[in-house]
Amino acid sequence: MIRYVEIEDTADCLALMELVKEDFAGYKEQEFTEALHRAAQNKEALLDEEEGTAAGLLLFSHEDKELTLLAVHPQYRKRNIAKKLIRTMKSRFEKGEDIHVITFREGDPKGIAARKCYASCGFTEGEELVVFDYPCQKLLCRI
């Protein structure tokens, strides 16, 4: 079930991030916790709970029109959780708005699954960037 994150979900979200933190260049728990709390207060954090577990988490910014974080629990991958979270997030934007996500560049083994998911959700390639000293790429999507 997808719902907005509440502050009380912090421990569950941190447990999820502990499992997947190697997939996030520059991940720092304190910074993540602060971003999670801001997103929760702004209704910009979505959680998919499966069997009482934080199976998927998505943070986004209305102001920046950006999907800022997407994480799926390793045990719940290949169940379309990421796609459901992205669809739910996209429904929070107006038709015609452009949103973006920054992810790994094509050819980076860390980004194969993410890029495939984003492409299936309508994202297309944008500019190449370096974030946290790591080569990345902006992907774009029109709602």
Short mmCIF file of C-alpha atoms in Angstrom, two decimals:
data_model
loop_
_atom_site.label_atom_id
_atom_site.label_comp_id
_atom_site.label_asym_id
_atom_site.label_seq_id
_atom_site.Cartn_x
_atom_site.Cartn_y
_atom_site.Cartn_z
CA MET A 1 0.00 0.00 0.00
CA ILE A 2 1.44 3.37 -1.00
CA ARG A 3 0.98 6.25 1.41
CA TYR A 4 2.70 9.42 2.53
CA VAL A 5 5.63 8.99 4.92
CA GLU A 6 5.03 10.12 8.51
CA ILE A 7 7.81 11.13 10.93
CA GLU A 8 7.06 7.92 12.85
CA ASP A 9 8.26 5.96 9.78
CA THR A 10 11.83 7.25 10.15
CA ALA A 11 13.23 4.04 11.67
CA ASP A 12 11.67 1.88 8.95
CA CYS A 13 13.00 4.19 6.23
CA LEU A 14 16.48 4.16 7.78
CA ALA A 15 16.40 0.36 7.93
CA LEU A 16 15.56 0.26 4.22
CA MET A 17 18.33 2.72 3.37
CA GLU A 18 20.84 0.70 5.39
CA LEU A 19 20.18 -2.21 3.01
CA VAL A 20 20.62 -0.15 -0.18
CA LYS A 21 22.97 2.71 0.80
CA GLU A 22 25.78 1.45 -1.45
CA ASP A 23 23.54 2.30 -4.42
CA PHE A 24 23.47 6.00 -3.45
CA ALA A 25 26.63 8.00 -4.09
CA GLY A 26 27.30 10.38 -1.22
CA TYR A 27 24.72 8.82 1.14
CA LYS A 28 24.96 10.13 4.69
CA GLU A 29 22.41 9.01 7.27
CA GLN A 30 22.04 12.37 9.01
CA GLU A 31 21.49 14.25 5.75
CA PHE A 32 19.04 11.60 4.57
CA THR A 33 17.09 11.81 7.85
CA GLU A 34 16.81 15.59 7.55
CA ALA A 35 15.69 15.33 3.92
CA LEU A 36 13.18 12.61 4.83
CA HIS A 37 11.66 14.76 7.58
CA ARG A 38 11.40 17.80 5.27
CA ALA A 39 9.81 15.67 2.56
CA ALA A 40 7.39 14.08 5.03
CA GLN A 41 6.30 17.49 6.32
CA ASN A 42 5.76 18.69 2.73
CA LYS A 43 3.89 15.53 1.64
CA GLU A 44 6.75 14.79 -0.77
CA ALA A 45 7.69 11.35 0.56
CA LEU A 46 5.91 8.15 -0.46
CA LEU A 47 6.22 4.76 1.21
CA ASP A 48 5.12 1.39 -0.10
CA GLU A 49 4.53 -1.06 2.72
CA GLU A 50 4.36 -4.76 1.98
CA GLU A 51 3.80 -7.33 4.73
CA GLY A 52 4.61 -4.70 7.38
CA THR A 53 7.96 -3.84 5.78
CA ALA A 54 9.13 -0.65 4.10
CA ALA A 55 9.36 -2.17 0.62
CA GLY A 56 9.84 1.06 -1.32
CA LEU A 57 10.52 4.73 -0.66
CA LEU A 58 10.35 7.72 -2.98
CA LEU A 59 11.21 11.35 -2.15
CA PHE A 60 10.46 14.21 -4.52
CA SER A 61 10.32 17.98 -4.67
CA HIS A 62 7.36 19.92 -6.08
CA GLU A 63 9.41 23.11 -6.12
CA ASP A 64 12.38 21.60 -7.99
CA LYS A 65 10.17 19.21 -10.00
CA GLU A 66 12.56 16.42 -9.11
CA LEU A 67 12.41 12.80 -8.01
CA THR A 68 15.20 12.96 -5.42
CA LEU A 69 15.35 9.38 -4.13
CA LEU A 70 13.91 6.01 -5.07
CA ALA A 71 14.81 2.92 -3.05
CA VAL A 72 13.35 -0.58 -3.11
CA HIS A 73 14.04 -3.27 -0.52
CA PRO A 74 16.12 -6.08 -2.09
CA GLN A 75 13.51 -8.71 -1.11
CA TYR A 76 10.76 -6.78 -2.91
CA ARG A 77 12.48 -6.00 -6.20
CA LYS A 78 10.93 -7.06 -9.51
CA ARG A 79 7.42 -6.53 -8.11
CA ASN A 80 6.80 -3.17 -9.84
CA ILE A 81 7.09 -1.27 -6.56
CA ALA A 82 9.33 1.40 -8.10
CA LYS A 83 6.94 1.87 -11.02
CA LYS A 84 3.95 2.19 -8.68
CA LEU A 85 5.79 4.78 -6.58
CA ILE A 86 6.76 6.76 -9.69
CA ARG A 87 3.18 6.67 -11.03
CA THR A 88 1.88 7.88 -7.66
CA MET A 89 4.45 10.70 -7.57
CA LYS A 90 3.63 11.73 -11.15
CA SER A 91 -0.04 12.03 -10.18
CA ARG A 92 0.99 14.76 -7.71
CA PHE A 93 2.12 17.01 -10.58
CA GLU A 94 0.05 18.90 -13.16
CA LYS A 95 -0.28 17.68 -16.72
CA GLY A 96 2.34 19.36 -18.90
CA GLU A 97 4.89 19.83 -16.11
CA ASP A 98 8.43 18.59 -16.69
CA ILE A 99 10.10 16.61 -13.91
CA HIS A 100 13.53 15.06 -13.68
CA VAL A 101 15.65 12.56 -11.81
CA ILE A 102 19.42 12.25 -11.55
CA THR A 103 20.70 8.70 -11.84
CA PHE A 104 23.70 6.71 -12.95
CA ARG A 105 24.96 7.03 -16.51
CA GLU A 106 24.29 4.43 -19.16
CA GLY A 107 26.76 1.56 -18.86
CA ASP A 108 27.20 1.93 -15.09
CA PRO A 109 26.27 -1.44 -13.53
CA LYS A 110 24.67 0.38 -10.56
CA GLY A 111 22.21 2.07 -12.89
CA ILE A 112 21.00 -0.74 -15.15
CA ALA A 113 17.79 -1.53 -13.25
CA ALA A 114 17.08 2.11 -12.35
CA ARG A 115 17.50 3.37 -15.91
CA LYS A 116 15.28 0.59 -17.26
CA CYS A 117 12.59 1.47 -14.72
CA TYR A 118 12.79 5.21 -15.43
CA ALA A 119 12.62 4.62 -19.19
CA SER A 120 9.51 2.45 -18.76
CA CYS A 121 7.94 5.30 -16.77
CA GLY A 122 8.51 7.84 -19.54
CA PHE A 123 11.87 9.38 -18.62
CA THR A 124 14.31 10.23 -21.43
CA GLU A 125 18.00 11.10 -21.39
CA GLY A 126 19.14 14.58 -20.53
CA GLU A 127 22.47 16.16 -19.67
CA GLU A 128 25.38 14.29 -18.11
CA LEU A 129 26.49 15.54 -14.68
CA VAL A 130 28.93 14.77 -11.88
CA VAL A 131 27.31 14.53 -8.43
CA PHE A 132 29.27 13.72 -5.26
CA ASP A 133 32.29 13.15 -7.56
CA TYR A 134 30.32 10.43 -9.39
CA PRO A 135 29.31 10.48 -13.07
CA CYS A 136 25.53 10.77 -13.37
CA GLN A 137 22.85 11.77 -15.86
CA LYS A 138 19.65 13.78 -15.64
CA LEU A 139 16.58 12.02 -17.02
CA LEU A 140 13.50 14.03 -18.01
CA CYS A 141 9.79 13.31 -18.08
CA ARG A 142 6.79 15.39 -19.14
CA ILE A 143 3.65 14.69 -17.11
#
